[in-house]
XYZ file of C-alpha atoms in Angstrom:
584
model
C 0.210 85.762 154.439
C -3.053 83.822 154.531
C -2.809 80.751 152.590
C -5.472 80.732 149.805
C -7.275 77.297 149.088
C -5.568 75.371 145.892
C -8.877 75.733 143.778
C -9.350 79.688 144.245
C -5.651 79.478 143.374
C -6.084 77.497 140.014
C -9.211 79.622 138.974
C -6.958 82.928 139.356
C -4.638 81.097 136.895
C -7.130 80.457 134.151
C -8.327 84.140 134.386
C -4.978 85.823 134.098
C -4.140 83.206 131.095
C -7.177 84.391 129.534
C -6.690 88.221 130.361
C -3.223 88.528 128.706
C -3.957 86.389 125.812
C -7.279 89.299 125.184
C -3.798 91.527 125.759
C -1.748 90.307 122.881
C -1.770 90.059 119.001
C -4.685 89.605 117.421
C -5.490 85.953 116.480
C -6.508 84.705 112.892
C -9.750 85.585 111.774
C -12.160 82.258 110.865
C -11.306 82.802 106.987
C -7.565 82.659 107.195
C -8.255 79.479 109.929
C -10.328 78.097 106.722
C -7.696 78.924 104.020
C -4.813 77.582 106.484
C -7.104 74.114 106.787
C -7.361 74.277 102.753
C -3.870 74.280 102.401
C -3.107 71.586 104.688
C -5.980 69.202 102.546
C -4.530 70.043 99.544
C -1.061 69.192 100.402
C -1.746 65.900 102.191
C -4.037 65.186 98.873
C -0.804 65.930 96.464
C 1.442 63.631 98.607
C -1.154 60.924 98.631
C -1.420 61.083 94.762
C 2.116 61.408 94.873
C 2.421 58.346 96.872
C 0.012 56.593 94.467
C 1.399 57.740 91.070
C 4.962 56.524 92.160
C 3.486 53.340 93.430
C 1.482 52.849 89.782
C 4.799 53.666 88.125
C 6.628 50.784 90.084
C 3.913 48.254 89.264
C 3.856 49.197 85.362
C 7.549 49.179 85.042
C 7.274 45.847 86.867
C 4.618 44.861 84.355
C 6.608 46.530 81.197
C 9.806 44.569 82.102
C 7.864 41.242 82.573
C 6.576 41.968 79.116
C 9.643 42.659 77.765
C 11.391 39.656 79.194
C 8.686 37.487 77.501
C 9.102 39.278 74.214
C 12.822 38.205 74.397
C 12.613 35.087 75.157
C 9.860 34.886 72.372
C 12.400 36.130 69.746
C 15.146 34.138 71.186
C 13.082 31.218 70.723
C 12.409 31.793 66.571
C 16.200 32.637 66.142
C 16.520 28.798 68.163
C 13.998 27.291 66.408
C 15.239 28.604 63.240
C 18.573 27.467 63.454
C 17.149 23.568 64.494
C 15.500 23.686 61.438
C 18.381 24.877 59.445
C 20.311 22.375 61.218
C 18.009 19.322 59.842
C 18.066 20.738 56.378
C 21.918 21.265 56.208
C 22.449 17.789 57.022
C 24.230 16.105 54.579
C 24.661 12.729 55.885
C 22.931 10.419 53.007
C 20.352 8.643 55.218
C 19.527 12.037 56.792
C 19.708 14.306 54.027
C 16.351 16.734 53.707
C 17.964 19.173 51.742
C 15.927 18.707 49.236
C 13.102 20.405 51.256
C 14.709 23.737 49.916
C 13.347 23.334 46.483
C 9.737 23.149 47.437
C 7.276 25.854 48.390
C 5.817 25.008 51.998
C 3.795 28.301 52.622
C 0.272 29.215 53.117
C 0.496 32.922 51.887
C 0.712 33.808 48.479
C 0.465 36.922 46.179
C 4.195 38.174 46.494
C 6.153 38.926 43.400
C 8.287 35.263 42.691
C 6.653 33.587 45.527
C 5.722 30.000 44.510
C 2.001 28.914 44.797
C 0.609 28.509 48.150
C 0.351 25.024 49.831
C 1.790 23.323 52.633
C 4.135 21.072 50.397
C 6.543 19.119 52.490
C 4.127 17.019 53.975
C 2.700 15.773 50.171
C 5.999 13.525 50.492
C 3.906 11.316 52.362
C 1.113 11.095 49.134
C 1.146 9.111 46.001
C 1.702 12.950 44.277
C 4.863 14.453 46.063
C 6.304 17.617 44.837
C 8.601 16.962 41.815
C 12.410 17.493 42.688
C 14.794 18.535 39.396
C 16.750 15.619 41.073
C 14.619 13.157 40.330
C 16.020 10.369 41.726
C 16.373 11.974 45.010
C 15.844 9.773 48.330
C 13.292 11.630 50.106
C 13.052 8.468 52.925
C 14.803 10.668 55.478
C 11.338 12.529 55.921
C 8.945 9.110 56.497
C 8.762 6.397 58.708
C 6.338 3.646 57.468
C 5.455 5.979 54.790
C 4.600 8.976 57.493
C 6.056 11.971 57.734
C 8.552 11.800 60.803
C 9.380 15.297 60.784
C 7.009 18.222 60.862
C 8.832 21.766 61.359
C 5.068 23.088 61.030
C 3.921 21.530 64.192
C 4.655 23.493 67.561
C 8.063 22.245 69.303
C 9.125 22.857 72.952
C 12.757 24.074 73.497
C 14.239 22.462 76.164
C 15.271 23.903 79.825
C 18.720 24.243 81.076
C 19.528 21.177 83.268
C 19.523 23.008 86.274
C 16.112 25.078 85.788
C 12.691 24.645 86.177
C 11.464 27.692 84.336
C 13.098 29.925 81.802
C 11.706 33.141 84.569
C 11.069 33.280 88.073
C 8.283 35.399 88.143
C 6.896 34.308 91.693
C 4.459 31.644 90.257
C 4.481 27.745 90.525
C 3.856 27.267 86.733
C 6.697 27.229 84.840
C 7.589 29.077 81.816
C 8.576 27.745 78.588
C 9.436 28.580 75.275
C 8.294 26.768 71.920
C 8.828 27.248 68.234
C 7.030 26.302 64.959
C 7.542 26.958 61.283
C 4.984 29.254 59.871
C 5.940 29.182 56.225
C 8.832 28.532 53.421
C 9.161 30.099 50.193
C 11.718 29.650 47.277
C 12.235 32.508 45.229
C 15.030 32.311 42.612
C 18.260 31.112 44.627
C 17.194 32.330 47.730
C 14.635 30.564 50.706
C 12.607 32.797 52.902
C 11.832 31.239 56.508
C 9.138 32.392 58.782
C 9.689 31.137 62.401
C 7.287 31.966 65.130
C 8.416 31.521 68.904
C 6.119 31.345 71.622
C 6.488 31.929 75.287
C 3.520 30.095 77.278
C 2.959 29.030 80.857
C 3.430 25.279 81.442
C -0.452 24.005 81.306
C -1.601 26.775 79.085
C -2.943 26.077 75.401
C -2.777 27.694 71.958
C -4.187 31.553 72.329
C -3.127 32.035 75.829
C 0.571 32.748 75.012
C 2.296 35.268 77.385
C 4.402 36.639 74.083
C 5.023 35.769 70.519
C 7.196 36.532 67.835
C 7.713 35.979 64.299
C 11.283 36.073 62.635
C 11.394 36.068 58.735
C 15.305 34.995 57.269
C 16.435 34.940 54.037
C 18.822 32.396 53.145
C 20.699 32.173 49.580
C 20.138 28.293 48.686
C 23.305 26.730 47.060
C 23.123 23.556 45.082
C 26.689 21.535 45.730
C 28.366 18.410 44.151
C 30.113 17.034 47.204
C 32.191 14.137 46.092
C 34.039 12.963 43.000
C 31.646 10.079 43.071
C 28.923 12.532 43.088
C 29.939 14.493 39.809
C 28.913 13.381 36.454
C 31.321 11.236 34.408
C 28.853 10.360 31.685
C 26.329 13.383 30.646
C 23.880 13.770 28.210
C 20.579 14.431 26.714
C 20.226 11.164 24.927
C 22.119 8.065 25.707
C 22.928 4.955 23.809
C 25.332 3.741 26.093
C 25.250 0.226 24.238
C 27.557 -1.893 26.383
C 29.512 0.913 28.211
C 30.333 0.850 31.815
C 32.544 2.971 34.135
C 35.588 1.583 36.150
C 34.520 -1.956 34.619
C 31.275 -2.010 36.296
C 32.705 -1.577 39.933
C 30.763 -2.794 42.728
C 31.000 0.925 43.914
C 29.714 4.039 42.263
C 32.864 6.019 40.573
C 30.817 8.776 39.265
C 27.286 9.642 37.694
C 25.925 8.888 34.652
C 23.384 12.234 34.328
C 20.627 12.176 32.266
C 18.854 15.597 31.149
C 15.195 15.047 30.671
C 12.460 17.745 30.021
C 9.735 15.712 31.752
C 9.395 14.080 35.527
C 6.727 11.563 33.662
C 8.797 8.623 33.855
C 10.164 9.003 37.157
C 6.894 9.734 39.398
C 7.824 6.868 41.575
C 11.378 7.541 42.525
C 11.240 4.207 44.972
C 10.319 2.109 41.912
C 11.298 3.612 38.954
C 14.768 4.992 39.810
C 18.060 2.104 39.982
C 15.639 -0.227 38.313
C 17.427 -1.706 35.044
C 14.460 -3.581 33.498
C 12.385 -0.181 33.864
C 15.066 2.276 32.918
C 15.451 0.154 29.510
C 12.126 0.815 28.480
C 12.580 4.461 28.356
C 12.863 6.739 25.223
C 16.152 8.541 24.996
C 17.843 5.756 27.122
C 19.244 2.347 26.226
C 21.782 -0.182 27.498
C 22.625 -3.339 27.775
C 25.495 -5.856 28.904
C 26.765 -9.378 28.971
C 25.916 -9.908 32.020
C 23.474 -8.287 34.762
C 26.155 -6.343 36.593
C 27.042 -4.284 34.079
C 22.971 -2.880 33.682
C 22.777 -2.895 37.367
C 25.942 -0.607 37.531
C 24.015 1.749 35.141
C 20.855 1.810 36.183
C 22.514 2.773 39.892
C 24.741 5.189 38.768
C 21.973 6.815 36.692
C 20.790 10.320 37.747
C 17.757 11.958 35.782
C 18.004 15.550 36.033
C 14.982 17.894 35.304
C 15.604 20.330 32.780
C 19.416 20.027 32.934
C 22.203 20.449 30.660
C 25.762 20.249 30.803
C 28.051 23.386 31.478
C 29.090 25.271 28.332
C 32.012 27.275 29.661
C 34.511 25.210 32.478
C 37.914 25.565 30.492
C 38.555 29.526 30.442
C 41.555 29.349 32.656
C 44.364 30.662 31.243
C 42.823 31.277 27.829
C 45.037 31.493 24.832
C 43.524 31.059 21.625
C 45.889 29.998 18.746
C 46.757 32.508 15.995
C 48.280 32.543 12.490
C 51.679 33.096 12.928
C 52.560 36.768 12.675
C 49.128 37.809 13.516
C 47.035 38.896 16.285
C 43.561 38.856 14.869
C 43.345 36.069 12.686
C 42.458 32.684 14.347
C 44.176 29.665 13.418
C 41.714 26.900 11.877
C 43.264 23.087 11.864
C 42.435 20.004 9.881
C 44.213 16.505 9.767
C 43.660 14.027 7.311
C 45.580 10.991 6.371
C 43.707 9.800 3.050
C 45.845 11.141 1.035
C 45.524 13.921 -1.717
C 44.218 16.905 -0.413
C 41.302 15.828 1.778
C 42.968 17.612 4.898
C 42.259 20.591 2.571
C 46.221 21.008 1.790
C 47.838 18.929 -1.329
C 49.395 15.993 -0.259
C 49.695 16.879 3.608
C 48.345 15.259 6.240
C 47.760 18.369 8.418
C 46.370 21.584 6.927
C 45.733 25.056 8.210
C 43.956 28.291 7.370
C 42.457 31.864 8.874
C 38.977 31.827 10.372
C 38.255 34.519 7.553
C 39.937 32.840 4.568
C 39.726 29.840 2.598
C 43.137 29.784 1.618
C 45.066 26.935 3.127
C 48.664 26.236 4.054
C 50.589 23.603 5.560
C 51.619 24.461 9.233
C 55.408 24.075 10.397
C 54.976 21.009 12.543
C 56.940 17.798 12.482
C 55.112 14.979 10.228
C 57.414 11.901 9.695
C 56.370 8.661 7.687
C 57.037 5.186 8.500
C 57.813 3.789 5.219
C 57.287 -0.231 6.518
C 53.946 0.616 7.422
C 52.922 4.062 5.911
C 52.142 5.568 9.555
C 52.246 8.940 10.001
C 53.439 10.575 13.407
C 52.837 14.431 13.473
C 53.914 16.211 16.645
C 53.092 19.360 17.689
C 55.329 20.942 20.219
C 54.314 23.429 22.668
C 56.288 26.174 20.595
C 54.060 25.668 17.369
C 50.734 26.806 18.955
C 49.691 30.018 20.908
C 53.173 31.496 20.000
C 51.516 34.908 20.582
C 51.406 34.370 24.721
C 53.173 30.993 25.393
C 53.940 32.050 29.176
C 53.658 30.215 32.014
C 50.258 28.674 32.909
C 48.692 29.222 29.524
C 45.971 26.756 28.422
C 46.285 26.865 24.682
C 42.447 26.314 22.476
C 42.971 25.440 19.199
C 39.937 25.680 16.452
C 39.621 22.334 14.326
C 37.032 21.770 11.525
C 37.918 18.460 10.118
C 40.255 15.581 11.788
C 39.636 12.054 10.004
C 42.701 9.571 11.185
C 43.107 5.874 10.174
C 46.808 5.191 10.589
C 48.054 8.321 12.055
C 49.416 9.412 15.636
C 48.751 13.023 16.462
C 50.832 14.311 19.582
C 50.604 17.584 21.039
C 53.749 17.220 23.169
C 53.365 20.195 25.717
C 53.187 18.427 29.166
C 56.030 20.028 30.988
C 56.427 22.981 28.769
C 54.836 26.556 29.409
C 51.584 24.994 28.024
C 49.431 23.794 30.619
C 46.590 22.213 28.777
C 45.551 22.061 25.263
C 41.617 22.480 24.299
C 40.611 21.521 20.585
C 37.024 23.282 19.622
C 35.367 21.271 16.936
C 33.747 24.306 15.971
C 34.315 28.204 14.702
C 35.570 30.728 16.300
C 33.215 33.644 15.006
C 29.805 33.025 14.221
C 31.304 35.544 11.228
C 34.156 32.843 10.501
C 34.196 31.515 6.733
C 32.965 27.790 6.530
C 35.216 25.416 4.506
C 33.716 22.442 2.640
C 35.528 19.912 5.154
C 33.158 17.431 7.322
C 33.332 19.384 10.935
C 33.785 15.886 12.533
C 36.895 14.423 14.440
C 37.129 10.769 13.170
C 39.600 8.791 15.126
C 39.878 5.140 13.890
C 41.406 2.255 16.164
C 44.628 2.270 14.500
C 45.420 6.290 15.084
C 45.641 7.952 18.426
C 45.290 11.511 19.615
C 46.905 12.442 22.754
C 49.011 14.460 25.008
C 53.035 13.368 25.641
C 55.967 15.184 27.154
C 58.637 17.631 25.295
C 60.369 15.449 23.181
C 58.209 11.956 23.861
C 56.769 9.822 21.514
C 54.098 7.866 23.836
C 51.031 9.133 24.974
C 50.858 10.263 28.646
C 47.419 9.000 29.900
C 48.170 10.284 33.440
C 46.495 13.628 33.140
C 43.255 13.203 30.994
C 42.473 16.646 32.173
C 45.084 18.446 30.395
C 43.293 17.938 27.040
C 39.688 18.997 26.148
C 37.712 18.453 23.283
C 34.726 20.643 23.241
C 32.014 21.700 20.550
C 29.735 24.290 21.983
C 28.146 25.790 19.110
C 26.254 24.818 16.282
C 22.882 23.545 15.498
C 21.115 21.119 18.529
C 21.574 17.311 17.571
C 19.125 15.257 16.327
C 19.663 12.373 18.607
C 21.791 9.556 17.095
C 19.840 9.684 13.567
C 22.771 10.514 10.306
C 25.330 9.857 13.123
C 27.962 8.695 10.622
C 27.839 11.821 8.108
C 26.770 14.919 10.288
C 28.817 17.689 11.649
C 29.550 18.561 15.271
C 30.807 14.645 16.076
C 33.289 12.948 17.762
C 34.071 9.327 16.432
C 36.217 7.354 18.378
C 37.473 3.543 18.308
C 39.804 1.400 20.102
C 42.298 4.042 22.363
C 42.289 6.190 19.932
C 41.833 8.557 22.599
C 43.317 7.407 25.434
C 42.930 9.942 27.973
C 40.979 13.546 27.292
C 37.628 15.197 28.890
C 34.914 15.391 26.301
C 32.469 18.199 26.599
C 29.903 18.762 23.737
C 27.105 20.167 24.959
C 25.875 20.872 21.043
C 27.651 17.708 19.898
C 27.411 13.932 19.840
C 30.147 11.131 20.989
C 29.903 8.064 18.539
C 31.585 5.202 18.915
C 32.575 3.056 15.647
C 34.110 -0.034 17.749
C 34.750 -1.024 21.666
C 36.361 1.702 23.157
C 38.400 2.378 25.847
C 39.574 5.907 27.613
C 40.460 7.556 30.622
C 38.273 10.931 31.791
C 34.931 12.161 31.229
C 32.056 12.312 28.693
C 29.673 15.162 28.553
C 27.946 14.889 25.283
C 24.248 16.469 23.962
C 24.204 12.671 22.455
C 25.873 9.768 23.005
C 25.466 6.856 20.214
C 27.281 3.410 20.863
C 26.063 1.993 17.966
C 25.970 -1.218 19.310
C 29.369 -0.699 21.107
C 30.316 -0.170 24.477
C 32.895 2.333 26.110
C 34.412 1.271 28.855
C 35.496 4.389 30.936
C 38.021 4.765 33.503
C 37.323 7.181 36.017
C 40.504 7.549 37.943
C 44.219 7.434 37.316
C 46.836 6.139 39.867
C 43.891 6.113 42.272
C 43.000 9.497 42.053
C 39.588 10.380 40.469
C 39.710 12.303 37.496
C 37.274 14.546 38.830
C 38.991 15.510 41.392
C 42.367 16.230 39.394
C 39.965 18.190 36.964
C 38.904 20.165 40.044
C 41.774 21.326 40.901
C 43.432 21.911 37.709
C 40.591 23.705 36.091
C 39.122 25.136 39.441
C 35.869 23.425 39.562
C 33.843 24.735 42.588
C 31.533 22.222 44.122
C 28.809 25.205 44.198
C 29.179 25.071 40.151
C 29.187 20.991 40.114
C 27.358 18.924 37.483
C 26.004 16.033 38.827
C 23.833 14.962 41.981
C 23.335 18.217 43.529
C 22.296 18.500 47.732
C 20.871 21.940 48.730
C 22.225 23.944 51.098
C 21.323 27.066 52.879
C 23.785 30.052 53.498
C 23.095 33.238 55.501
C 22.298 35.513 53.393
C 22.859 39.283 52.931
C 19.279 40.335 54.043
C 18.209 41.702 57.388
C 16.118 39.629 59.820
C 12.947 40.830 60.812
C 10.964 40.330 63.774
C 7.411 40.963 64.031
C 5.559 41.144 67.385
C 2.228 40.221 68.331
């Protein structure tokens, strides 16, 4: 066979391939090829769009995650800032005490019901017209340094970073992320404190208005007034204080309790630093007078004096285990007592030093109690046993409340022999039990001469027991408003004592007066609307056996620091409201 040239063989192959293709299945038309191309383009576009969307989604997720992270940092900063502010305000160390700010509005916003007038007032403590505090002699020096405010939570304050970190969040940039807080406002509606604290997140080196995130926390606290120590409680209190040469614990160099003066105006205490504890100044004020044989007595009174704006003596503090003494055989007729050793029918009963009647009658009778007379000196001893009083409910832990309308003793020892019995304490009420009770013509006074005595003693005892003054209370919470010391020797609702006639007791006379007819000594506390020394003095002991009388009274009567009467401190306590966060 003859060999064909190679070029000729390739040309023949091309012809065969083209010929065989023309003889097979017909190929797509031009239109079909166009549709296929279009579909391919659409699929490509969809793939590109999907990839782009996924990329955008990832970028948005990252951005939202960063934003949420910044927001959480801002909210955390607001909470931490609030806790720091609260820690400063709740610090009860005397030299660092700032709790008085709870009583002062410090916000710009106004208009809400019950919200005080607008204005940032905390800074006014550095001016000549500081805000008026109810406790007028509160020491506000912890807020000042050289007359300038040393702590202003309205200023932006940075929160420190952890010791091993340069930034709170690593977002790939060199500038550190830091958080800050500031107080936006504080208002004190009744019994509450409403705080607004702002938390901010900012990159280091940026300024105000360039925050990455901000959050505003609104939190409500209950604001509680507390008397923390026995030395802060009132041991003498009243609206009109004519103290004469009275002293507490012999004018001790250390305070043994406060002398609370309830005043209606702050006019005399506009400058606490110079007005308070200044004996020379205080002696010039109307409604207050005191004197002493030496300057130590006056200085001690000035040191312990504690004026309270619109203050008042608590009306009820002795209701624990209350049982009212009734007429024998009755559960509805309150027995009203009277005692008088002047003779005749001075007590209301003929020739008897003691007398009683029902509250709805003027018919009197001599109660069945022990009465003995020493013929050598004509001295009477009236002993009232636990079985003689509150018999209707004379069980364990009974506090017996007796109502008296007249006591005038000059040479008589009146003993309540209840210590160690089922009766834990005796409360003598110088008042009628009900508004509808029938009044008699007796004085409505308690007068104890220096040669007489009224006290508690043990069952079968004869001598006064002065170790538990908290178990004998003389109270008067009704009656007309006393008129200072005018006509003090004749008007009703007056407790008048001399010497050691009342050796140990708690005197609680929110609507009555205490009067001295001579120098007097007593262990206990004295709360009376008016205290009238009449040129004399009361030597008040506020400790028995080294224990403050107030501490014993707190334990026995259940007095809580939150309801204390004296020098109060304010504390913020977690309320029941929910925290509110605002993002902006």
